[in-house]
Amino acid sequence: MPINTESIMIPDTDRESSQPLDLSRCALAVDIGGTKFAAGIVTELGEIVSSRRIGNPQGSNPEELYDALTDVIDSVLHAVGLESDQPLPMPAVGIATAAPLDRDAGTVSPVNIPAWRGFPLRDRLVERYGLGVRMFGDAVAVAVGEHWRGAARGRRNVLGMVVSTGIGGGVIIDGRVVPGTTGNAGHIGHISVDPFGPPCVCGGIGCLEAVASGTSIAGWARAHGLDVPDAGAVAAAARRGDPIALATFRRAGEAIGLAVAGAVTLLDLDVVVIGGGVAGAGSLLFDPIADGYAKFAGLGYASSPRVIPALLGGDAGLIGAAAVVLQPDSYWPHA
Amino acid sequence: MPINTESIMIPDTDRESSQPLDLSRCALAVDIGGTKFAAGIVTELGEIVSSRRIGNPQGSNPEELYDALTDVIDSVLHAVGLESDQPLPMPAVGIATAAPLDRDAGTVSPVNIPAWRGFPLRDRLVERYGLGVRMFGDAVAVAVGEHWRGAARGRRNVLGMVVSTGIGGGVIIDGRVVPGTTGNAGHIGHISVDPFGPPCVCGGIGCLEAVASGTSIAGWARAHGLDVPDAGAVAAAARRGDPIALATFRRAGEAIGLAVAGAVTLLDLDVVVIGGGVAGAGSLLFDPIADGYAKFAGLGYASSPRVIPALLGGDAGLIGAAAVVLQPDSYWPHA
């Protein structure tokens, strides 16, 4: 069935709304988070034409989860006039997934999705949709998305970070994402910010994630007497002026500032972009980050402030996943 | 005057000693350290054909220092049958210099050479020798030298470090040196390894250099009652079993291990090469580095040991300076 691209209009302000959509120049993007599945059709300008997001189903059956994911994907295809049992015009599928993943084997084992352990996601999607699949970490996807179309657009040397349940990131050097020897570069959540700090689940000591993730923020606030279920509640308490909540965010933010100062000093970066749920606390987090940065970035070239909030919000993962398909020279150096 | 290359033989085991030297494929390399000037002629295989080194003259006259440097350069030229007032066959001059330097202006202001403040070294050498000049930091040069011809040969993702009076380094990603936005990438000596650590001359707090440089090692040992002039004396005391000296090296080594673990975790590096005078202490330093690394590198891809000693010793700077001339695609991405 030929695709009737004439009938599909783009609901975006960046281009003429009467311009037809060329799906052969779009990416099918998938974002697998610890708590959500999302899929979208993304244009070469980084516009999301069609997208859908669901909280991922709980349960222990890997096939049920897979069916839920393909339902999401099929629905965004359907919205642009495509069906999964027909040849698709997009060049490839980009998948941003919660860690860990095995890039070579094409399998995923997201920590918060226990039903998927070594699940062969890449091959299953290749088989179903007849497209190549490029799969990489969700935190790297956010860094890539923010570099391609967000807060770090046009900058050459960038660290993108996600401060959420955990802390992850991605590094861009000379405009290209850094994969690292095993495809794992970007894990800023697991660099130590305090040799006498708390033990980390990774086996390290004083890791940034063990101090400043949403989980760690809530845990530290509780340990100091605040009755809160999560980091959002700590932020709410801080906005009411609660001193323990404020101290919790100060401790977390200064630790982020130290880690970021180290990365900027080592790599001489232009800018650090921070997104994720905890970053939604705004100045509660960004003010102590700026103070920590100023305290620990002493050398001249690194000392001016350069930590900024992400712009793309929850769309960053989809846009990053699309970027590896549409801008492979910059964002898919794995090949 | 044509160069009689027939008469010049290479005193190296890596190639036939009867092979004539093609000076048009050699670099003129210069290494300006805090306490020495060195120059050499380096072949495309990284062999030093002719070299000379002097302790740099003290004093406040910038021209006297410059004359001393050009004497050193002229003597290595003379040794291969060249004279500075004749056209030189080498493609360019590579200069590794103690920091800081202003790459754009072509000036140097080495901390330990107070007579040179904003000294226009690049333009002076261009004028005198009629060759292009590529100038960069001496710690980056060591990283480049060790990557090109030393301990990190053939590895794609590398941190090279110098632990000496201060601590510096250089980062190689995907086989290319990382310059950073302002040409300052590699300063691992100024990332904080302890938020409650000693203040650093750079203005930061708990910088690796403030804990583990030769200067800091000697200072900490003295502050704990050991009567020593420098880090070499601390190492000698440690070899005699002095508990304060041993504790000094343990503290410094573990701090280096923490910093290196962070760099490997963030960038997913293959190997970290450590040279410099303090690294000459051998296992006194490398054993606690390994312990610190194991303690702070928790994630699977980063956890196996990968810190190794440099191989090139005092020649690394000259060989790195030659590499930016002879292998510009990898080592001179500034252009």
XYZ file of C-alpha atoms in Angstrom:
670
model
C 0.000 0.000 0.000
C 1.579 3.306 -0.987
C 1.706 5.881 1.773
C -0.490 8.901 1.187
C 1.867 11.467 2.656
C -0.219 14.270 1.157
C -2.832 13.868 3.824
C -0.542 14.241 6.806
C 0.075 17.714 8.209
C 2.552 18.696 10.835
C 1.135 20.482 13.866
C 4.243 22.526 14.522
C 5.121 26.180 14.263
C 8.657 25.702 12.939
C 7.564 24.921 9.414
C 4.769 25.729 7.060
C 1.746 23.826 8.249
C 0.736 23.128 4.686
C 3.949 21.254 3.944
C 3.431 17.542 3.432
C 5.218 15.136 5.738
C 7.922 13.002 4.136
C 7.941 9.907 6.317
C 11.035 8.551 4.589
C 12.900 11.371 6.317
C 11.380 10.711 9.736
C 12.485 8.366 12.498
C 10.432 5.910 14.451
C 11.565 6.645 18.004
C 11.018 4.545 21.119
C 11.757 5.508 24.733
C 11.772 2.740 27.333
C 11.999 4.215 30.800
C 11.841 2.555 34.174
C 8.198 3.554 34.518
C 6.946 4.377 31.020
C 6.923 3.306 27.399
C 6.792 6.015 24.723
C 6.957 5.988 20.946
C 6.888 8.748 18.370
C 7.364 9.744 14.766
C 10.009 12.473 14.660
C 10.855 14.635 11.660
C 14.299 15.627 10.469
C 13.752 18.944 12.229
C 13.227 17.167 15.531
C 9.471 17.725 15.593
C 7.355 15.014 17.152
C 4.514 14.464 14.683
C 2.773 11.685 16.523
C 3.503 10.210 19.928
C 2.030 8.090 22.652
C 3.135 7.299 26.184
C 1.879 4.758 28.727
C 2.959 3.775 32.206
C 4.512 0.384 31.579
C 2.485 -2.554 32.862
C 3.712 -4.332 35.949
C 3.945 -8.085 36.042
C 6.340 -10.855 35.302
C 5.382 -11.843 31.760
C 7.911 -10.497 29.263
C 5.569 -11.070 26.330
C 2.792 -8.977 27.893
C 5.244 -6.131 28.263
C 6.383 -6.558 24.696
C 2.776 -6.520 23.472
C 2.150 -3.317 25.417
C 5.182 -1.734 23.775
C 4.205 -2.764 20.253
C 0.665 -1.452 20.879
C 2.193 1.947 21.635
C 4.390 1.816 18.538
C 1.548 0.622 16.302
C -0.685 3.436 17.467
C 1.815 6.162 16.526
C 2.288 4.505 13.145
C -1.463 4.366 12.666
C -1.746 8.064 13.481
C 0.393 8.905 10.447
C -1.366 6.446 8.162
C 0.996 3.499 8.522
C 0.426 -0.080 9.627
C 3.043 -2.380 11.109
C 2.264 -5.213 8.679
C 3.113 -3.023 5.682
C 6.619 -1.888 4.627
C 7.531 1.213 6.606
C 9.181 4.205 4.920
C 11.344 5.323 7.865
C 15.080 4.608 7.635
C 15.324 2.919 11.050
C 14.033 2.686 14.598
C 15.902 4.517 17.361
C 15.466 3.112 20.853
C 16.457 4.883 24.036
C 16.258 2.378 26.865
C 16.772 2.304 30.608
C 20.017 0.568 31.543
C 21.528 -1.882 31.415
C 21.504 -2.949 27.813
C 23.834 -5.175 25.855
C 24.442 -3.259 22.661
C 26.170 -6.114 20.854
C 23.571 -8.740 21.761
C 20.670 -6.309 21.290
C 19.134 -7.232 24.643
C 17.733 -5.098 27.456
C 17.453 -5.716 31.215
C 16.086 -2.446 32.674
C 16.556 -2.397 36.452
C 12.954 -1.295 37.014
C 11.458 -3.814 34.550
C 12.285 -7.154 36.198
C 10.226 -9.079 33.627
C 12.829 -8.191 31.000
C 16.168 -9.794 31.712
C 18.258 -10.167 28.600
C 15.108 -9.550 26.557
C 16.022 -9.620 22.823
C 14.275 -6.345 22.039
C 16.352 -5.380 19.024
C 15.789 -8.599 17.099
C 12.092 -8.751 17.983
C 11.527 -5.224 16.654
C 13.637 -5.816 13.548
C 11.499 -8.852 12.789
C 8.202 -7.125 13.446
C 8.777 -3.812 11.714
C 11.318 -4.742 9.040
C 13.568 -1.835 9.949
C 17.061 -1.565 11.370
C 17.162 -0.811 15.094
C 19.659 1.442 16.869
C 19.513 0.989 20.621
C 21.309 2.950 23.321
C 20.954 4.266 26.862
C 18.135 6.625 27.828
C 20.389 9.090 29.623
C 22.637 9.352 26.574
C 19.465 9.883 24.523
C 18.546 12.869 26.656
C 22.028 14.343 26.200
C 21.778 13.764 22.449
C 18.255 15.185 22.265
C 19.253 18.312 24.170
C 22.277 18.724 21.915
C 20.360 18.226 18.683
C 17.262 20.288 19.444
C 17.368 21.487 23.039
C 19.357 23.583 25.474
C 22.796 22.588 24.133
C 22.022 23.162 20.465
C 25.054 24.384 18.553
C 27.541 23.756 21.375
C 30.532 21.541 20.609
C 31.486 20.075 23.987
C 28.616 19.113 26.233
C 27.652 16.990 29.211
C 23.958 16.127 29.356
C 22.620 14.751 32.624
C 19.408 13.212 33.892
C 18.718 13.570 37.616
C 15.785 11.327 38.316
C 15.317 8.071 40.266
C 18.969 7.533 39.372
C 21.548 9.788 37.712
C 22.859 9.232 34.201
C 24.278 11.218 31.346
C 25.994 11.460 28.015
C 29.101 13.249 26.765
C 29.438 15.075 23.455
C 32.934 16.013 22.285
C 33.484 18.064 19.141
C 29.815 17.674 18.287
C 29.803 13.884 18.424
C 28.499 11.624 21.150
C 31.204 9.675 22.978
C 30.316 5.971 23.125
C 33.359 4.781 25.058
C 35.149 1.492 24.641
C 32.159 -0.648 25.650
C 29.379 1.818 24.809
C 29.005 2.893 28.430
C 30.397 6.432 28.484
C 28.309 9.030 30.296
C 27.710 7.378 33.664
C 28.374 10.499 35.713
C 26.094 9.128 38.438
C 28.815 6.698 39.396
C 31.783 8.947 39.874
C 32.655 9.458 43.517
C 31.989 12.909 44.934
C 33.092 12.035 48.480
C 35.647 9.394 49.469
C 33.888 9.129 52.839
C 30.391 9.235 51.389
C 27.646 6.606 51.427
C 28.110 3.234 49.734
C 26.502 2.979 46.289
C 24.510 0.101 44.811
C 27.191 -0.161 42.115
C 29.778 -1.167 44.700
C 31.492 2.222 44.720
C 31.662 4.727 47.576
C 30.244 8.230 47.604
C 28.922 8.024 44.041
C 26.976 11.064 42.880
C 23.883 8.879 42.512
C 24.199 7.741 46.147
C 24.083 11.400 47.222
C 21.923 13.277 44.742
C 19.466 10.982 42.933
C 15.769 11.246 43.692
C 16.011 8.024 45.683
C 18.980 9.326 47.691
C 17.364 12.715 48.273
C 14.240 11.106 49.715
C 16.324 8.657 51.774
C 18.536 11.345 53.266
C 15.548 13.536 54.136
C 13.824 10.595 55.846
C 16.996 9.699 57.739
C 16.986 13.255 59.058
C 13.421 13.094 60.270
C 11.309 14.225 57.337
C 8.282 12.023 56.614
C 8.324 11.980 52.815
C 7.624 9.316 50.201
C 9.855 10.705 47.448
C 11.994 13.577 46.177
C 8.929 15.445 44.942
C 7.643 15.600 48.504
C 11.041 16.832 49.686
C 10.857 19.593 47.066
C 7.361 20.522 48.223
C 8.562 20.690 51.827
C 11.537 22.807 50.779
C 9.203 25.253 49.034
C 7.348 25.588 52.354
C 10.687 26.464 53.961
C 11.348 23.202 55.782
C 15.007 23.388 56.886
C 15.686 19.662 56.521
C 14.266 19.627 53.009
C 16.301 22.693 52.095
C 19.459 21.109 53.510
C 18.713 17.949 51.520
C 18.572 19.840 48.240
C 21.663 21.863 49.133
C 23.660 18.709 49.822
C 22.489 17.095 46.585
C 22.998 20.193 44.464
C 26.507 20.915 45.747
C 27.484 17.306 45.049
C 26.206 17.674 41.490
C 28.154 20.925 41.232
C 31.357 19.160 42.309
C 30.888 16.324 39.808
C 30.055 18.693 36.983
C 33.006 20.951 37.803
C 35.266 17.911 37.485
C 33.829 16.954 34.114
C 34.117 20.516 32.779
C 37.695 20.819 34.074
C 38.769 17.488 32.593
C 37.069 17.939 29.211
C 36.919 21.745 28.853
C 33.188 21.663 28.112
C 31.007 24.524 26.855
C 27.911 23.682 28.782
C 26.249 21.152 31.082
C 22.534 20.507 30.583
C 20.561 18.933 33.419
C 17.116 17.422 33.043
C 15.060 14.699 34.686
C 12.338 14.702 37.308
C 14.473 15.995 40.179
C 15.732 18.867 38.011
C 12.086 19.932 37.861
C 12.644 21.312 41.364
C 14.223 24.282 39.574
C 16.191 26.748 41.656
C 15.908 24.491 44.698
C 18.402 22.269 42.894
C 20.079 24.653 40.449
C 21.102 27.252 43.053
C 23.187 24.794 45.121
C 24.518 23.280 41.877
C 25.792 26.736 40.912
C 27.324 27.214 44.368
C 29.016 23.807 44.259
C 30.261 24.490 40.755
C 31.765 27.830 41.771
C 33.434 26.218 44.792
C 35.087 23.356 42.900
C 35.855 24.809 39.450
C 38.947 26.879 40.144
C 40.825 27.056 36.852
C 40.152 30.082 34.682
C 38.789 28.372 31.590
C 36.332 26.358 33.699
C 35.296 28.867 36.316
C 32.455 30.756 34.661
C 28.973 29.282 35.273
C 27.678 26.951 32.565
C 25.074 24.634 34.083
C 21.648 25.077 32.504
C 18.303 23.299 32.686
C 17.181 20.982 29.921
C 14.543 22.294 27.512
C 12.857 19.250 26.054
C 11.361 17.755 29.203
C 9.816 14.326 28.745
C 10.324 14.505 24.971
C 14.123 14.478 25.179
C 14.364 10.677 25.060
C 12.242 10.383 21.913
C 14.065 13.222 20.216
C 17.433 11.703 21.135
C 16.296 8.300 19.868
C 15.322 9.944 16.589
C 18.658 11.764 16.363
C 20.650 8.522 16.177
C 18.568 7.596 13.133
C 18.476 10.988 11.421
C 21.942 12.330 12.358
C 24.082 9.189 12.555
C 27.387 10.923 11.842
C 27.106 12.862 15.069
C 25.056 10.564 17.201
C 25.645 6.989 16.089
C 29.421 6.612 16.039
C 28.963 3.040 17.282
C 28.713 1.783 13.707
C 72.973 24.163 0.944
C 71.485 20.762 0.138
C 71.227 18.410 3.059
C 73.482 15.403 2.800
C 71.067 12.892 4.271
C 73.317 10.033 3.138
C 75.714 10.777 5.939
C 73.232 10.614 8.759
C 72.602 7.291 10.407
C 69.957 6.445 12.927
C 71.230 5.019 16.176
C 68.119 2.960 16.860
C 67.334 -0.725 16.901
C 63.882 -0.428 15.329
C 65.167 0.087 11.808
C 68.139 -0.801 9.672
C 71.034 1.289 10.862
C 72.217 1.709 7.294
C 68.966 3.384 6.251
C 69.401 7.067 5.426
C 67.439 9.588 7.431
C 64.778 11.547 5.551
C 64.636 14.804 7.495
C 61.618 15.987 5.520
C 59.683 13.291 7.379
C 61.034 14.203 10.817
C 59.782 16.719 13.337
C 61.720 19.335 15.211
C 60.422 18.839 18.763
C 60.803 21.158 21.732
C 59.900 20.445 25.362
C 59.736 23.391 27.751
C 59.349 22.172 31.306
C 59.355 24.080 34.556
C 62.995 23.141 35.136
C 64.405 22.095 31.770
C 64.576 22.902 28.079
C 64.860 20.019 25.626
C 64.866 19.746 21.853
C 65.090 16.826 19.485
C 64.789 15.575 15.953
C 62.167 12.804 15.912
C 61.484 10.423 13.037
C 58.108 9.319 11.753
C 58.582 6.133 13.786
C 58.951 8.161 16.970
C 62.685 7.648 17.250
C 64.726 10.476 18.711
C 67.667 10.888 16.337
C 69.315 13.816 18.060
C 68.398 15.510 21.313
C 69.731 17.835 23.943
C 68.465 18.870 27.338
C 69.564 21.610 29.748
C 68.354 22.831 33.080
C 66.797 26.159 32.126
C 68.712 29.200 33.264
C 67.348 31.184 36.147
C 67.078 34.952 35.970
C 64.706 37.625 34.932
C 65.818 38.361 31.383
C 63.399 36.818 28.884
C 65.883 37.188 26.009
C 68.594 35.261 27.844
C 66.149 32.409 28.316
C 65.189 32.572 24.677
C 68.848 32.477 23.623
C 69.403 29.438 25.832
C 66.461 27.703 24.176
C 67.594 28.475 20.637
C 71.096 27.259 21.506
C 69.578 23.913 22.451
C 67.527 23.787 19.260
C 70.461 24.843 17.068
C 72.660 22.152 18.551
C 70.224 19.336 17.698
C 69.909 20.738 14.181
C 73.668 20.897 13.862
C 73.950 17.266 14.962
C 71.970 16.198 11.896
C 73.831 18.513 9.536
C 71.387 21.435 9.564
C 71.882 25.108 10.396
C 69.188 27.477 11.591
C 70.048 30.125 9.008
C 69.339 27.720 6.142
C 65.897 26.462 5.033
C 64.954 23.500 7.176
C 63.410 20.363 5.639
C 61.124 19.434 8.551
C 57.394 20.102 8.105
C 56.991 22.012 11.368
C 58.080 22.525 14.956
C 56.101 20.878 17.753
C 56.362 22.532 21.157
C 55.235 20.983 24.407
C 55.271 23.683 27.057
C 54.586 24.015 30.752
C 51.301 25.803 31.393
C 49.777 28.220 31.014
C 49.958 29.013 27.360
C 47.724 31.087 25.127
C 47.259 28.935 22.053
C 45.626 31.654 19.988
C 48.161 34.352 20.820
C 51.080 31.913 20.659
C 52.453 33.101 24.001
C 53.729 31.183 27.019
C 53.822 32.063 30.732
C 55.134 28.936 32.486
C 54.507 29.134 36.239
C 58.083 28.122 37.035
C 59.668 30.480 34.476
C 58.755 33.919 35.837
C 60.892 35.673 33.221
C 58.433 34.573 30.555
C 55.062 36.172 31.002
C 53.121 36.298 27.768
C 56.358 35.596 25.918
C 55.640 35.388 22.151
C 57.434 32.082 21.695
C 55.512 30.889 18.663
C 56.142 33.949 16.530
C 59.775 34.196 17.562
C 60.432 30.592 16.533
C 58.464 30.952 13.296
C 60.614 33.940 12.424
C 63.903 32.294 13.371
C 63.430 28.852 11.839
C 61.024 29.575 8.988
C 58.736 26.711 10.007
C 55.181 26.506 11.292
C 54.919 26.019 15.047
C 52.343 23.870 16.861
C 52.323 24.589 20.570
C 50.414 22.813 23.325
C 50.612 21.746 26.960
C 53.392 19.488 28.216
C 51.069 17.121 30.088
C 48.969 16.638 26.953
C 52.221 15.995 25.093
C 53.057 13.168 27.478
C 49.601 11.640 26.956
C 50.036 11.959 23.191
C 53.567 10.541 23.277
C 52.489 7.541 25.348
C 49.559 6.973 22.987
C 51.641 7.265 19.838
C 54.699 5.288 20.873
C 54.413 4.315 24.529
C 52.315 2.389 27.004
C 48.945 3.271 25.432
C 49.899 2.448 21.848
C 46.958 1.075 19.895
C 44.329 1.895 22.556
C 41.370 4.034 21.494
C 40.265 5.727 24.699
C 43.021 6.856 27.000
C 43.834 9.179 29.876
C 47.513 10.049 30.135
C 48.691 11.669 33.365
C 51.829 13.287 34.682
C 52.338 13.186 38.445
C 55.229 15.487 39.136
C 55.601 18.859 40.864
C 51.979 19.331 39.771
C 49.493 16.965 38.137
C 48.365 17.265 34.539
C 47.100 15.084 31.760
C 45.552 14.606 28.376
C 42.502 12.733 27.107
C 42.332 10.684 23.917
C 38.903 9.647 22.636
C 38.503 7.374 19.631
C 42.213 7.717 18.938
C 42.212 11.527 18.798
C 43.382 13.969 21.417
C 40.583 16.030 22.978
C 41.478 19.725 22.912
C 38.353 21.050 24.622
C 36.582 24.291 23.890
C 39.527 26.497 24.888
C 42.346 23.985 24.348
C 42.531 23.166 28.059
C 41.128 19.636 28.280
C 43.117 17.175 30.366
C 43.552 19.065 33.643
C 42.789 16.085 35.870
C 44.938 17.647 38.600
C 42.161 20.138 39.245
C 39.175 17.927 39.739
C 38.132 17.657 43.362
C 38.706 14.317 45.039
C 37.457 15.420 48.443
C 34.855 18.119 49.144
C 36.434 18.616 52.570
C 40.005 18.414 51.295
C 42.753 21.059 51.290
C 42.374 24.300 49.347
C 44.140 24.330 45.976
C 46.224 27.095 44.402
C 43.668 27.159 41.563
C 40.962 28.339 43.945
C 39.225 24.969 44.128
C 38.929 22.658 47.138
C 40.341 19.160 47.471
C 41.842 19.124 43.969
C 43.832 16.016 43.117
C 46.937 18.184 42.744
C 46.441 19.565 46.271
C 46.504 15.998 47.602
C 48.783 13.954 45.378
C 51.319 16.124 43.528
C 54.978 15.923 44.478
C 54.639 19.266 46.222
C 51.589 18.118 48.172
C 53.166 14.770 49.071
C 56.212 16.492 50.550
C 54.049 19.060 52.324
C 51.751 16.482 53.906
C 54.700 14.361 55.063
C 56.337 17.416 56.627
C 53.081 18.432 58.309
C 53.035 14.973 59.879
C 56.540 15.230 61.245
C 58.793 13.903 58.498
C 61.843 16.059 57.788
C 61.987 15.847 53.981
C 62.817 18.329 51.209
C 60.712 16.731 48.471
C 58.630 13.771 47.289
C 61.748 11.851 46.328
C 62.866 11.943 49.950
C 59.406 10.787 51.052
C 59.715 7.850 48.657
C 63.158 7.003 50.039
C 61.790 7.092 53.595
C 58.867 4.896 52.546
C 61.263 2.334 51.095
C 62.968 2.247 54.503
C 59.556 1.461 56.024
C 58.815 4.846 57.569
C 55.104 4.724 58.509
C 54.438 8.413 57.846
C 56.038 8.213 54.413
C 54.040 5.070 53.609
C 50.821 6.740 54.750
C 51.660 9.757 52.602
C 51.959 7.662 49.460
C 48.838 5.677 50.356
C 46.792 8.872 50.722
C 48.118 10.268 47.437
C 47.709 7.021 45.523
C 44.153 6.393 46.686
C 43.202 9.938 45.688
C 44.660 9.338 42.229
C 42.719 6.062 42.105
C 39.478 7.899 42.896
C 40.066 10.550 40.233
C 41.038 8.007 37.613
C 38.047 5.800 38.457
C 35.810 8.800 37.817
C 37.409 9.528 34.460
C 37.185 5.890 33.356
C 33.546 5.665 34.497
C 32.561 8.879 32.732
C 34.417 8.201 29.478
C 34.575 4.377 29.406
C 38.338 4.417 28.824
C 40.579 1.478 27.889
C 43.592 2.471 29.893
C 45.142 5.142 32.085
C 48.874 5.778 31.737
C 50.697 7.544 34.546
C 54.165 9.043 34.238
C 56.119 11.886 35.795
C 58.731 12.032 38.516
C 56.452 10.952 41.366
C 55.291 7.923 39.340
C 58.941 6.872 39.434
C 58.212 5.737 42.996
C 56.724 2.639 41.353
C 54.652 0.310 43.499
C 54.786 2.786 46.399
C 52.387 4.868 44.308
C 50.812 2.324 41.953
C 49.677 -0.097 44.687
C 47.493 2.469 46.478
C 46.325 3.770 43.081
C 45.089 0.248 42.299
C 43.392 -0.001 45.700
C 41.711 3.389 45.275
C 40.630 2.481 41.776
C 39.069 -0.796 42.931
C 37.266 1.024 45.744
C 35.711 3.736 43.589
C 35.109 2.043 40.213
C 31.982 0.023 40.903
C 30.267 -0.378 37.541
C 31.049 -3.555 35.626
C 32.548 -2.048 32.509
C 34.904 0.114 34.576
C 35.811 -2.211 37.414
C 38.741 -4.207 36.027
C 42.194 -2.676 36.707
C 43.621 -0.545 33.916
C 46.155 1.888 35.379
C 49.652 1.334 34.006
C 53.004 3.135 34.222
C 54.263 5.281 31.355
C 57.018 3.833 29.196
C 58.766 6.791 27.605
C 60.118 8.502 30.712
C 61.675 11.894 30.089
C 61.349 11.479 26.321
C 57.552 11.490 26.331
C 57.307 15.271 25.946
C 59.570 15.388 22.884
C 57.842 12.404 21.310
C 54.430 13.955 21.940
C 55.614 17.269 20.510
C 56.745 15.397 17.396
C 53.434 13.544 17.146
C 51.445 16.758 16.632
C 53.667 17.486 13.630
C 53.857 13.981 12.173
C 50.356 12.668 13.030
C 48.206 15.807 12.895
C 44.930 14.010 12.144
C 45.067 12.304 15.522
C 47.009 14.769 17.594
C 46.458 18.246 16.178
C 42.681 18.599 15.938
C 43.058 22.271 16.904
C 43.477 23.208 13.263
